[in-house]
Amino acid sequence: MILPKTFFCAMLAYVLAGFTPALAQAVTIQSKDEFGHGFMVRQGGTCYVLLPRHVAAGQRRVTVFSAAPVIHSGALVETPFWEGMDLAIGVVRGPIEQRCTVELSSLDISA
């Protein structure tokens, strides 16, 4: 699935504006032997996970784990930004999507 360019531009704007992800849902990410964390947000009926590029470790597919009770699902990751920017975005599919309830528009970018 190729994500729309406008979505990536919106994500980039949130990141560059220094948004406070306190309201986003924190998740654990596993990519091969690499573990890290990311944040799930929903936009237009799709659940996305925002994560550091280095956590994706060059993999297109990662596993996303929720908080307790733990469930997991896969995500297809894209790293559409320029080199040197530690950001990746994944489209989440599976049971964890039910816990992806925070809308992108509800994130506080005024910080």
PDB file of C-alpha atoms in Angstrom:
ATOM      1  CA  MET A   1       0.000   0.000   0.000  1.00  0.00           C
ATOM      2  CA  ILE A   2       1.417   3.360  -1.002  1.00  0.00           C
ATOM      3  CA  LEU A   3       0.431   6.132   1.355  1.00  0.00           C
ATOM      4  CA  PRO A   4      -0.727   9.480  -0.013  1.00  0.00           C
ATOM      5  CA  LYS A   5       1.887  12.216  -0.191  1.00  0.00           C
ATOM      6  CA  THR A   6      -0.418  14.569   1.716  1.00  0.00           C
ATOM      7  CA  PHE A   7      -0.453  12.186   4.678  1.00  0.00           C
ATOM      8  CA  PHE A   8       3.345  12.139   4.812  1.00  0.00           C
ATOM      9  CA  CYS A   9       3.406  15.926   4.621  1.00  0.00           C
ATOM     10  CA  ALA A  10       0.949  16.134   7.526  1.00  0.00           C
ATOM     11  CA  MET A  11       3.019  13.670   9.580  1.00  0.00           C
ATOM     12  CA  LEU A  12       6.171  15.621   8.828  1.00  0.00           C
ATOM     13  CA  ALA A  13       4.487  18.863   9.882  1.00  0.00           C
ATOM     14  CA  TYR A  14       3.485  17.309  13.219  1.00  0.00           C
ATOM     15  CA  VAL A  15       6.973  15.990  13.848  1.00  0.00           C
ATOM     16  CA  LEU A  16       8.777  19.160  12.830  1.00  0.00           C
ATOM     17  CA  ALA A  17       6.389  21.245  14.913  1.00  0.00           C
ATOM     18  CA  GLY A  18       7.485  19.213  17.934  1.00  0.00           C
ATOM     19  CA  PHE A  19       4.082  17.746  18.713  1.00  0.00           C
ATOM     20  CA  THR A  20       3.540  16.316  22.153  1.00  0.00           C
ATOM     21  CA  PRO A  21       2.562  12.666  21.731  1.00  0.00           C
ATOM     22  CA  ALA A  22       1.250  12.435  25.287  1.00  0.00           C
ATOM     23  CA  LEU A  23      -2.210  11.713  23.966  1.00  0.00           C
ATOM     24  CA  ALA A  24      -1.065   9.195  21.370  1.00  0.00           C
ATOM     25  CA  GLN A  25      -1.112   5.518  22.223  1.00  0.00           C
ATOM     26  CA  ALA A  26       2.380   4.265  23.011  1.00  0.00           C
ATOM     27  CA  VAL A  27       3.216   0.819  21.647  1.00  0.00           C
ATOM     28  CA  THR A  28       6.226  -1.481  21.562  1.00  0.00           C
ATOM     29  CA  ILE A  29       7.744  -2.224  18.158  1.00  0.00           C
ATOM     30  CA  GLN A  30       9.758  -5.307  17.231  1.00  0.00           C
ATOM     31  CA  SER A  31      11.784  -5.463  14.019  1.00  0.00           C
ATOM     32  CA  LYS A  32      13.850  -8.641  13.885  1.00  0.00           C
ATOM     33  CA  ASP A  33      15.936  -8.445  17.083  1.00  0.00           C
ATOM     34  CA  GLU A  34      15.443  -4.687  17.495  1.00  0.00           C
ATOM     35  CA  PHE A  35      12.899  -3.362  20.010  1.00  0.00           C
ATOM     36  CA  GLY A  36      11.710   0.182  20.480  1.00  0.00           C
ATOM     37  CA  HIS A  37       8.544   2.181  20.779  1.00  0.00           C
ATOM     38  CA  GLY A  38       6.193   4.180  18.656  1.00  0.00           C
ATOM     39  CA  PHE A  39       2.828   5.898  18.778  1.00  0.00           C
ATOM     40  CA  MET A  40      -0.437   4.817  17.152  1.00  0.00           C
ATOM     41  CA  VAL A  41      -2.805   7.361  15.620  1.00  0.00           C
ATOM     42  CA  ARG A  42      -5.873   7.017  13.434  1.00  0.00           C
ATOM     43  CA  GLN A  43      -6.543   9.097  10.342  1.00  0.00           C
ATOM     44  CA  GLY A  44      -9.317   8.544   7.837  1.00  0.00           C
ATOM     45  CA  GLY A  45     -10.177   5.077   9.136  1.00  0.00           C
ATOM     46  CA  THR A  46      -6.580   3.827   8.970  1.00  0.00           C
ATOM     47  CA  CYS A  47      -4.341   3.119  11.956  1.00  0.00           C
ATOM     48  CA  TYR A  48      -0.756   4.354  11.652  1.00  0.00           C
ATOM     49  CA  VAL A  49       2.251   3.860  13.868  1.00  0.00           C
ATOM     50  CA  LEU A  50       4.885   6.596  14.047  1.00  0.00           C
ATOM     51  CA  LEU A  51       8.294   5.241  15.004  1.00  0.00           C
ATOM     52  CA  PRO A  52      11.989   6.025  14.762  1.00  0.00           C
ATOM     53  CA  ARG A  53      13.500   4.812  11.506  1.00  0.00           C
ATOM     54  CA  HIS A  54      16.314   3.079  13.411  1.00  0.00           C
ATOM     55  CA  VAL A  55      13.759   0.921  15.272  1.00  0.00           C
ATOM     56  CA  ALA A  56      12.424  -0.339  11.924  1.00  0.00           C
ATOM     57  CA  ALA A  57      16.031  -1.437  11.266  1.00  0.00           C
ATOM     58  CA  GLY A  58      15.538  -1.327   7.509  1.00  0.00           C
ATOM     59  CA  GLN A  59      12.629  -3.783   7.626  1.00  0.00           C
ATOM     60  CA  ARG A  60       9.367  -3.184   5.759  1.00  0.00           C
ATOM     61  CA  ARG A  61       7.375  -5.315   8.220  1.00  0.00           C
ATOM     62  CA  VAL A  62       7.398  -4.872  11.985  1.00  0.00           C
ATOM     63  CA  THR A  63       5.286  -6.197  14.855  1.00  0.00           C
ATOM     64  CA  VAL A  64       3.350  -3.758  17.040  1.00  0.00           C
ATOM     65  CA  PHE A  65       2.532  -4.718  20.653  1.00  0.00           C
ATOM     66  CA  SER A  66      -0.105  -2.974  22.781  1.00  0.00           C
ATOM     67  CA  ALA A  67      -0.108  -2.327  26.503  1.00  0.00           C
ATOM     68  CA  ALA A  68      -1.631  -4.945  28.815  1.00  0.00           C
ATOM     69  CA  PRO A  69      -3.492  -7.041  28.034  1.00  0.00           C
ATOM     70  CA  VAL A  70      -0.967  -7.423  25.238  1.00  0.00           C
ATOM     71  CA  ILE A  71      -2.099  -8.051  21.699  1.00  0.00           C
ATOM     72  CA  HIS A  72       0.000  -7.665  18.584  1.00  0.00           C
ATOM     73  CA  SER A  73      -0.386  -7.025  14.893  1.00  0.00           C
ATOM     74  CA  GLY A  74       1.826  -6.342  11.921  1.00  0.00           C
ATOM     75  CA  ALA A  75       2.585  -3.039  10.273  1.00  0.00           C
ATOM     76  CA  LEU A  76       3.987  -2.243   6.839  1.00  0.00           C
ATOM     77  CA  VAL A  77       6.602   0.484   7.291  1.00  0.00           C
ATOM     78  CA  GLU A  78       7.613   3.253   4.923  1.00  0.00           C
ATOM     79  CA  THR A  79      10.574   5.565   5.396  1.00  0.00           C
ATOM     80  CA  PRO A  80       9.663   8.306   2.934  1.00  0.00           C
ATOM     81  CA  PHE A  81      11.768  11.057   4.412  1.00  0.00           C
ATOM     82  CA  TRP A  82      15.224  12.227   3.570  1.00  0.00           C
ATOM     83  CA  GLU A  83      18.316  10.542   4.934  1.00  0.00           C
ATOM     84  CA  GLY A  84      19.245  11.681   8.396  1.00  0.00           C
ATOM     85  CA  MET A  85      15.624  12.003   9.573  1.00  0.00           C
ATOM     86  CA  ASP A  86      14.913   9.273  12.110  1.00  0.00           C
ATOM     87  CA  LEU A  87      11.230   8.828  11.261  1.00  0.00           C
ATOM     88  CA  ALA A  88       9.173   5.996   9.793  1.00  0.00           C
ATOM     89  CA  ILE A  89       5.431   5.495   9.415  1.00  0.00           C
ATOM     90  CA  GLY A  90       3.675   2.144   9.353  1.00  0.00           C
ATOM     91  CA  VAL A  91       0.171   1.103   8.385  1.00  0.00           C
ATOM     92  CA  VAL A  92      -1.116  -1.195  11.126  1.00  0.00           C
ATOM     93  CA  ARG A  93      -3.347  -4.160  10.303  1.00  0.00           C
ATOM     94  CA  GLY A  94      -4.864  -6.726  12.643  1.00  0.00           C
ATOM     95  CA  PRO A  95      -6.467  -6.970  16.081  1.00  0.00           C
ATOM     96  CA  ILE A  96      -4.513  -4.042  17.569  1.00  0.00           C
ATOM     97  CA  GLU A  97      -6.411  -1.699  15.229  1.00  0.00           C
ATOM     98  CA  GLN A  98      -9.315  -1.843  17.697  1.00  0.00           C
ATOM     99  CA  ARG A  99      -7.097  -0.065  20.233  1.00  0.00           C
ATOM    100  CA  CYS A 100      -6.054   2.611  17.758  1.00  0.00           C
ATOM    101  CA  THR A 101      -8.524   5.260  18.854  1.00  0.00           C
ATOM    102  CA  VAL A 102      -6.562   8.520  19.037  1.00  0.00           C
ATOM    103  CA  GLU A 103      -7.252  10.704  16.011  1.00  0.00           C
ATOM    104  CA  LEU A 104      -4.319  12.477  14.375  1.00  0.00           C
ATOM    105  CA  SER A 105      -6.214  15.743  14.629  1.00  0.00           C
ATOM    106  CA  SER A 106      -6.366  15.440  18.433  1.00  0.00           C
ATOM    107  CA  LEU A 107      -2.583  15.635  18.881  1.00  0.00           C
ATOM    108  CA  ASP A 108      -1.409  18.872  20.446  1.00  0.00           C
ATOM    109  CA  ILE A 109       1.017  20.509  18.026  1.00  0.00           C
ATOM    110  CA  SER A 110       0.985  23.832  19.833  1.00  0.00           C
ATOM    111  CA  ALA A 111       3.840  22.654  22.056  1.00  0.00           C
TER     112      ALA A 111
END
